[in-house]
GROMACS .gro file of C-alpha atoms in nm:
model
  365
    1UNK     CA    1  12.011   9.565  11.044
    2UNK     CA    2  12.066   9.391  11.369
    3UNK     CA    3  11.886   9.075  11.269
    4UNK     CA    4  12.025   8.881  10.983
    5UNK     CA    5  11.682   8.835  10.828
    6UNK     CA    6  11.710   9.205  10.756
    7UNK     CA    7  12.037   9.179  10.563
    8UNK     CA    8  12.270   9.308  10.827
    9UNK     CA    9  12.219   9.554  11.107
   10UNK     CA   10  12.058   9.849  10.936
   11UNK     CA   11  12.013   9.719  10.590
   12UNK     CA   12  11.644   9.645  10.596
   13UNK     CA   13  11.393   9.785  10.839
   14UNK     CA   14  11.043   9.634  10.847
   15UNK     CA   15  10.761   9.886  10.833
   16UNK     CA   16  10.505   9.614  10.895
   17UNK     CA   17  10.566   9.343  11.155
   18UNK     CA   18  10.599   9.012  10.975
   19UNK     CA   19  10.406   8.828  11.244
   20UNK     CA   20  10.091   9.033  11.190
   21UNK     CA   21   9.865   8.836  10.958
   22UNK     CA   22   9.582   9.021  10.791
   23UNK     CA   23   9.344   8.882  10.532
   24UNK     CA   24   9.312   9.059  10.199
   25UNK     CA   25   8.973   9.052  10.035
   26UNK     CA   26   8.961   9.102   9.659
   27UNK     CA   27   8.631   9.104   9.474
   28UNK     CA   28   8.617   8.965   9.122
   29UNK     CA   29   8.334   9.031   8.881
   30UNK     CA   30   8.264   8.841   8.563
   31UNK     CA   31   8.151   8.992   8.237
   32UNK     CA   32   7.800   8.881   8.133
   33UNK     CA   33   7.773   8.656   7.833
   34UNK     CA   34   7.583   8.761   7.523
   35UNK     CA   35   7.204   8.743   7.584
   36UNK     CA   36   7.137   8.551   7.261
   37UNK     CA   37   7.447   8.353   7.168
   38UNK     CA   38   7.450   8.167   6.840
   39UNK     CA   39   7.411   7.793   6.895
   40UNK     CA   40   7.756   7.723   6.757
   41UNK     CA   41   7.933   7.969   6.991
   42UNK     CA   42   8.027   7.870   7.343
   43UNK     CA   43   7.990   8.165   7.578
   44UNK     CA   44   8.250   8.200   7.854
   45UNK     CA   45   8.265   8.437   8.148
   46UNK     CA   46   8.581   8.647   8.165
   47UNK     CA   47   8.710   8.761   8.500
   48UNK     CA   48   8.752   9.135   8.539
   49UNK     CA   49   9.057   9.282   8.711
   50UNK     CA   50   9.038   9.263   9.090
   51UNK     CA   51   8.829   9.539   9.240
   52UNK     CA   52   9.010   9.769   9.482
   53UNK     CA   53   8.816   9.753   9.806
   54UNK     CA   54   8.809  10.029  10.065
   55UNK     CA   55   9.032   9.814  10.285
   56UNK     CA   56   9.286   9.771  10.005
   57UNK     CA   57   9.279  10.142   9.921
   58UNK     CA   58   9.338  10.233  10.285
   59UNK     CA   59   9.628   9.987  10.304
   60UNK     CA   60   9.785  10.138   9.992
   61UNK     CA   61   9.763  10.489  10.137
   62UNK     CA   62   9.899  10.381  10.474
   63UNK     CA   63  10.186  10.190  10.318
   64UNK     CA   64  10.280  10.488  10.101
   65UNK     CA   65  10.293  10.715  10.405
   66UNK     CA   66  10.494  10.470  10.615
   67UNK     CA   67  10.745  10.403  10.338
   68UNK     CA   68  10.795  10.778  10.287
   69UNK     CA   69  10.860  10.827  10.659
   70UNK     CA   70  11.094  10.529  10.677
   71UNK     CA   71  11.287  10.645  10.371
   72UNK     CA   72  11.337  10.985  10.530
   73UNK     CA   73  11.446  10.833  10.859
   74UNK     CA   74  11.690  10.606  10.677
   75UNK     CA   75  11.832  10.899  10.479
   76UNK     CA   76  11.887  11.110  10.791
   77UNK     CA   77  12.033  10.814  10.982
   78UNK     CA   78  12.290  10.726  10.715
   79UNK     CA   79  12.558  10.985  10.799
   80UNK     CA   80  12.504  10.932  11.173
   81UNK     CA   81  12.567  10.559  11.145
   82UNK     CA   82  12.853  10.570  10.895
   83UNK     CA   83  13.046  10.875  11.018
   84UNK     CA   84  13.039  10.761  11.380
   85UNK     CA   85  13.148  10.399  11.347
   86UNK     CA   86  13.453  10.465  11.565
   87UNK     CA   87  13.239  10.623  11.837
   88UNK     CA   88  13.006  10.322  11.836
   89UNK     CA   89  13.292  10.110  11.967
   90UNK     CA   90  13.203   9.741  11.977
   91UNK     CA   91  12.863   9.808  11.815
   92UNK     CA   92  13.015   9.884  11.473
   93UNK     CA   93  12.972   9.615  11.205
   94UNK     CA   94  13.007   9.552  10.833
   95UNK     CA   95  12.675   9.632  10.666
   96UNK     CA   96  12.536   9.592  10.317
   97UNK     CA   97  12.431   9.955  10.304
   98UNK     CA   98  12.096   9.897  10.135
   99UNK     CA   99  11.750   9.762  10.210
  100UNK     CA  100  11.567   9.503  10.003
  101UNK     CA  101  11.207   9.383  10.008
  102UNK     CA  102  10.947   9.201   9.804
  103UNK     CA  103  10.570   9.199   9.820
  104UNK     CA  104  10.576   8.927  10.084
  105UNK     CA  105  10.755   9.163  10.321
  106UNK     CA  106  10.407   9.292  10.405
  107UNK     CA  107  10.110   9.091  10.538
  108UNK     CA  108   9.757   9.060  10.404
  109UNK     CA  109   9.623   9.357  10.211
  110UNK     CA  110   9.963   9.521  10.248
  111UNK     CA  111  10.103   9.261  10.011
  112UNK     CA  112   9.858   9.390   9.751
  113UNK     CA  113   9.961   9.745   9.844
  114UNK     CA  114  10.330   9.662   9.798
  115UNK     CA  115  10.258   9.524   9.451
  116UNK     CA  116  10.027   9.811   9.353
  117UNK     CA  117  10.212  10.107   9.506
  118UNK     CA  118  10.575   9.991   9.508
  119UNK     CA  119  10.558   9.752   9.210
  120UNK     CA  120  10.709   9.474   9.420
  121UNK     CA  121  10.694   9.115   9.299
  122UNK     CA  122  10.818   8.788   9.448
  123UNK     CA  123  11.181   8.888   9.388
  124UNK     CA  124  11.379   9.096   9.634
  125UNK     CA  125  11.416   9.453   9.515
  126UNK     CA  126  11.639   9.731   9.647
  127UNK     CA  127  11.414   9.962   9.848
  128UNK     CA  128  11.665  10.220   9.972
  129UNK     CA  129  12.041  10.278   9.949
  130UNK     CA  130  12.220  10.424  10.249
  131UNK     CA  131  12.375  10.760  10.157
  132UNK     CA  132  12.753  10.744  10.180
  133UNK     CA  133  12.761  10.364  10.183
  134UNK     CA  134  12.966  10.135   9.964
  135UNK     CA  135  12.644  10.036   9.790
  136UNK     CA  136  12.582  10.399   9.694
  137UNK     CA  137  12.938  10.440   9.567
  138UNK     CA  138  12.907  10.122   9.362
  139UNK     CA  139  12.600  10.260   9.186
  140UNK     CA  140  12.333  10.036   9.337
  141UNK     CA  141  11.993  10.193   9.278
  142UNK     CA  142  11.647  10.180   9.425
  143UNK     CA  143  11.446   9.938   9.212
  144UNK     CA  144  11.737   9.709   9.126
  145UNK     CA  145  11.622   9.345   9.148
  146UNK     CA  146  11.860   9.115   9.337
  147UNK     CA  147  11.956   8.809   9.135
  148UNK     CA  148  12.276   8.667   9.289
  149UNK     CA  149  12.554   8.739   9.537
  150UNK     CA  150  12.905   8.608   9.468
  151UNK     CA  151  12.753   8.371   9.214
  152UNK     CA  152  12.492   8.230   9.452
  153UNK     CA  153  12.133   8.275   9.336
  154UNK     CA  154  11.924   8.470   9.583
  155UNK     CA  155  11.586   8.327   9.684
  156UNK     CA  156  11.245   8.452   9.578
  157UNK     CA  157  10.898   8.420   9.725
  158UNK     CA  158  10.743   8.424  10.070
  159UNK     CA  159  11.057   8.363  10.277
  160UNK     CA  160  11.303   8.543  10.053
  161UNK     CA  161  11.425   8.789  10.317
  162UNK     CA  162  11.505   8.522  10.573
  163UNK     CA  163  11.660   8.284  10.322
  164UNK     CA  164  11.868   8.559  10.160
  165UNK     CA  165  12.010   8.645  10.500
  166UNK     CA  166  12.165   8.299  10.521
  167UNK     CA  167  12.347   8.373  10.196
  168UNK     CA  168  12.437   8.738  10.250
  169UNK     CA  169  12.528   8.734  10.620
  170UNK     CA  170  12.851   8.532  10.595
  171UNK     CA  171  12.953   8.712  10.275
  172UNK     CA  172  12.925   9.054  10.438
  173UNK     CA  173  13.093   8.945  10.759
  174UNK     CA  174  13.394   8.784  10.592
  175UNK     CA  175  13.466   9.002  10.288
  176UNK     CA  176  13.540   9.362  10.200
  177UNK     CA  177  13.337   9.346   9.879
  178UNK     CA  178  13.019   9.178   9.766
  179UNK     CA  179  12.979   9.084   9.401
  180UNK     CA  180  12.613   9.145   9.325
  181UNK     CA  181  12.417   9.052   9.014
  182UNK     CA  182  12.116   9.279   8.975
  183UNK     CA  183  11.851   9.318   8.711
  184UNK     CA  184  11.797   9.673   8.589
  185UNK     CA  185  11.584   9.767   8.292
  186UNK     CA  186  11.536   9.402   8.205
  187UNK     CA  187  11.909   9.328   8.178
  188UNK     CA  188  12.150   9.180   8.433
  189UNK     CA  189  12.438   9.390   8.562
  190UNK     CA  190  12.738   9.305   8.778
  191UNK     CA  191  12.826   9.536   9.068
  192UNK     CA  192  13.122   9.513   9.304
  193UNK     CA  193  12.982   9.655   9.627
  194UNK     CA  194  13.216   9.748   9.915
  195UNK     CA  195  13.073   9.658  10.254
  196UNK     CA  196  13.011   9.952  10.484
  197UNK     CA  197  13.148   9.988  10.836
  198UNK     CA  198  12.883  10.159  11.046
  199UNK     CA  199  12.710  10.168  11.382
  200UNK     CA  200  12.506   9.849  11.395
  201UNK     CA  201  12.173   9.976  11.519
  202UNK     CA  202  11.843   9.900  11.354
  203UNK     CA  203  11.633  10.210  11.283
  204UNK     CA  204  11.254  10.187  11.299
  205UNK     CA  205  10.958  10.417  11.248
  206UNK     CA  206  10.691  10.382  11.517
  207UNK     CA  207  10.332  10.364  11.397
  208UNK     CA  208  10.185  10.603  11.653
  209UNK     CA  209  10.129  10.975  11.701
  210UNK     CA  210  10.271  11.017  12.049
  211UNK     CA  211  10.584  11.234  12.037
  212UNK     CA  212  10.854  11.001  12.161
  213UNK     CA  213  11.160  10.795  12.077
  214UNK     CA  214  11.287  10.468  12.221
  215UNK     CA  215  11.609  10.266  12.235
  216UNK     CA  216  11.654   9.916  12.377
  217UNK     CA  217  12.028   9.867  12.333
  218UNK     CA  218  12.000   9.726  11.980
  219UNK     CA  219  11.733   9.937  11.813
  220UNK     CA  220  11.626  10.298  11.781
  221UNK     CA  221  11.266  10.384  11.709
  222UNK     CA  222  11.116  10.727  11.647
  223UNK     CA  223  10.741  10.756  11.639
  224UNK     CA  224  10.551  10.908  11.350
  225UNK     CA  225  10.444  11.181  11.593
  226UNK     CA  226  10.806  11.269  11.674
  227UNK     CA  227  10.904  11.290  11.306
  228UNK     CA  228  10.611  11.520  11.237
  229UNK     CA  229  10.700  11.733  11.539
  230UNK     CA  230  11.070  11.755  11.455
  231UNK     CA  231  11.006  11.860  11.093
  232UNK     CA  232  11.366  11.939  10.990
  233UNK     CA  233  11.638  11.684  10.912
  234UNK     CA  234  11.862  11.845  11.176
  235UNK     CA  235  11.595  11.797  11.443
  236UNK     CA  236  11.534  11.436  11.341
  237UNK     CA  237  11.911  11.385  11.362
  238UNK     CA  238  11.913  11.521  11.720
  239UNK     CA  239  11.656  11.261  11.824
  240UNK     CA  240  11.816  10.972  11.635
  241UNK     CA  241  12.164  11.053  11.766
  242UNK     CA  242  12.039  11.083  12.122
  243UNK     CA  243  11.899  10.730  12.121
  244UNK     CA  244  12.197  10.593  11.929
  245UNK     CA  245  12.411  10.741  12.208
  246UNK     CA  246  12.195  10.577  12.475
  247UNK     CA  247  12.258  10.244  12.300
  248UNK     CA  248  12.634  10.302  12.269
  249UNK     CA  249  12.654  10.389  12.638
  250UNK     CA  250  12.452  10.082  12.740
  251UNK     CA  251  12.183  10.278  12.921
  252UNK     CA  252  11.898  10.034  12.855
  253UNK     CA  253  12.093   9.767  13.039
  254UNK     CA  254  12.207  10.004  13.315
  255UNK     CA  255  11.850  10.111  13.389
  256UNK     CA  256  11.715   9.757  13.338
  257UNK     CA  257  11.470   9.892  13.079
  258UNK     CA  258  11.570   9.686  12.775
  259UNK     CA  259  11.281   9.441  12.804
  260UNK     CA  260  11.017   9.708  12.866
  261UNK     CA  261  11.134   9.938  12.587
  262UNK     CA  262  11.188   9.644  12.353
  263UNK     CA  263  10.823   9.547  12.401
  264UNK     CA  264  10.712   9.899  12.312
  265UNK     CA  265  10.923   9.893  11.996
  266UNK     CA  266  10.788   9.549  11.898
  267UNK     CA  267  10.435   9.680  11.941
  268UNK     CA  268  10.473  10.011  11.760
  269UNK     CA  269  10.640   9.871  11.447
  270UNK     CA  270  10.326   9.661  11.390
  271UNK     CA  271  10.084   9.772  11.122
  272UNK     CA  272   9.809   9.798  11.382
  273UNK     CA  273   9.978   9.849  11.718
  274UNK     CA  274   9.798   9.818  12.047
  275UNK     CA  275   9.791  10.185  12.144
  276UNK     CA  276   9.648  10.099  12.485
  277UNK     CA  277  10.007  10.005  12.573
  278UNK     CA  278  10.092  10.375  12.560
  279UNK     CA  279   9.850  10.467  12.838
  280UNK     CA  280  10.043  10.640  13.115
  281UNK     CA  281  10.418  10.589  13.099
  282UNK     CA  282  10.389  10.239  12.946
  283UNK     CA  283  10.613  10.116  13.226
  284UNK     CA  284  10.911  10.330  13.121
  285UNK     CA  285  11.098  10.486  13.412
  286UNK     CA  286  11.247  10.836  13.386
  287UNK     CA  287  11.606  10.840  13.264
  288UNK     CA  288  11.849  10.952  13.538
  289UNK     CA  289  11.983  11.297  13.457
  290UNK     CA  290  12.348  11.193  13.455
  291UNK     CA  291  12.281  10.924  13.195
  292UNK     CA  292  12.065  11.157  12.989
  293UNK     CA  293  12.332  11.426  12.994
  294UNK     CA  294  12.602  11.176  12.891
  295UNK     CA  295  12.389  11.075  12.592
  296UNK     CA  296  12.329  11.442  12.503
  297UNK     CA  297  12.703  11.506  12.503
  298UNK     CA  298  12.790  11.206  12.285
  299UNK     CA  299  12.494  11.258  12.051
  300UNK     CA  300  12.591  11.618  11.969
  301UNK     CA  301  12.937  11.506  11.862
  302UNK     CA  302  12.770  11.243  11.643
  303UNK     CA  303  12.543  11.509  11.494
  304UNK     CA  304  12.837  11.737  11.415
  305UNK     CA  305  13.047  11.455  11.266
  306UNK     CA  306  12.752  11.360  11.045
  307UNK     CA  307  12.739  11.711  10.900
  308UNK     CA  308  12.426  11.834  11.077
  309UNK     CA  309  12.405  12.170  11.253
  310UNK     CA  310  12.432  12.147  11.631
  311UNK     CA  311  12.336  12.512  11.679
  312UNK     CA  312  11.963  12.438  11.687
  313UNK     CA  313  11.979  12.156  11.941
  314UNK     CA  314  11.900  12.364  12.249
  315UNK     CA  315  11.601  12.535  12.087
  316UNK     CA  316  11.462  12.202  11.965
  317UNK     CA  317  11.477  12.024  12.301
  318UNK     CA  318  11.339  12.331  12.477
  319UNK     CA  319  11.050  12.355  12.231
  320UNK     CA  320  10.976  11.987  12.280
  321UNK     CA  321  10.970  12.014  12.658
  322UNK     CA  322  10.748  12.322  12.643
  323UNK     CA  323  10.489  12.177  12.405
  324UNK     CA  324  10.503  11.826  12.553
  325UNK     CA  325  10.598  11.864  12.921
  326UNK     CA  326  10.648  11.575  13.162
  327UNK     CA  327  10.276  11.577  13.240
  328UNK     CA  328  10.219  11.421  12.895
  329UNK     CA  329  10.294  11.071  13.021
  330UNK     CA  330  10.346  10.901  12.683
  331UNK     CA  331  10.572  11.181  12.557
  332UNK     CA  332  10.948  11.224  12.542
  333UNK     CA  333  10.986  11.467  12.833
  334UNK     CA  334  10.810  11.229  13.074
  335UNK     CA  335  11.086  10.977  13.003
  336UNK     CA  336  11.361  11.243  13.005
  337UNK     CA  337  11.245  11.498  13.264
  338UNK     CA  338  11.574  11.663  13.366
  339UNK     CA  339  11.533  11.937  13.106
  340UNK     CA  340  11.725  12.218  13.279
  341UNK     CA  341  12.018  11.992  13.357
  342UNK     CA  342  12.023  11.860  13.001
  343UNK     CA  343  12.011  12.209  12.849
  344UNK     CA  344  12.312  12.320  13.054
  345UNK     CA  345  12.510  12.021  12.928
  346UNK     CA  346  12.395  12.085  12.570
  347UNK     CA  347  12.518  12.447  12.595
  348UNK     CA  348  12.862  12.335  12.713
  349UNK     CA  349  12.889  12.062  12.450
  350UNK     CA  350  12.787  12.288  12.161
  351UNK     CA  351  13.043  12.545  12.276
  352UNK     CA  352  13.316  12.279  12.290
  353UNK     CA  353  13.225  12.148  11.944
  354UNK     CA  354  13.233  12.495  11.790
  355UNK     CA  355  13.573  12.559  11.947
  356UNK     CA  356  13.711  12.233  11.805
  357UNK     CA  357  13.564  12.306  11.464
  358UNK     CA  358  13.717  12.655  11.461
  359UNK     CA  359  14.062  12.518  11.548
  360UNK     CA  360  14.029  12.209  11.321
  361UNK     CA  361  14.061  11.972  11.615
  362UNK     CA  362  13.919  11.619  11.597
  363UNK     CA  363  13.555  11.604  11.700
  364UNK     CA  364  13.593  11.361  11.987
  365UNK     CA  365  13.392  11.386  12.310
   0.00000   0.00000   0.00000
């Protein structure tokens, strides 16, 4: 993760914005006492388990869906971030290679949902492990409870993520290994976890159905609508890699769009985003074709180096531009309108990559 309160640059990605405060409403009912108690017996009311309200049930369903999407995005992103560390130049960092959360990672009724659906408590628990990372090689598993790092107890409770960052950040930055104590199956285990060198971009899922993706120089966000449109892992990788490439090439700064796009990302990672912000183009200017084409070229090399199939890239981007043309102002093509120019560059890049693969040459743009 980019921000240290997320355990490194990618390591934890919030599905619900921490600043959004929602109130949870649980209804308790008491059991009636006996209608004719004996004089010598004191009757007491016993509280029943909390009743699941419609609001709580909806939160549980929404959280389940968002976590599933985020897990998929994280899984697809793993090889792109790890296998392209050298192409990410100065944006490569040492990462933990896993995400960790507790029930307080989610506000209001989503805290209840995290406890009910994900079985989270006040302790930080491994949520996902980045495929190919040192954490995966060391045997860290989803559901492991974090106890200590290099002998330092890790915090619990409301501010555990932020406080743990103060412990984990320096350890990851200054060492090649992290000695983790985790609780698994009720017993503590010691794991020696190699840190992972990877592209240091935070990956987010956007809580909206418009078919788009955004990058602000530090983050990449794909909307729920884009994930559903893309369908395949290869297609999701095309979109992720394209915005990773925009970040590597500094295009948000070049186009002076970092602030505008950053605001969109901040909004759409919220549990209840303000979708009125997506009316029209949301202030996003079309990407110049030369910059777009440069990102297409670099992204396809990233896709190939990550083990995904570049052959379907042209068909995917063409399908996207056909179904969501530039006239759909909150869609991807409106922000990246030079479709014909981009497709010609994609054709040349795919041909070059195939040639290099056939002759076992390094996949370098």
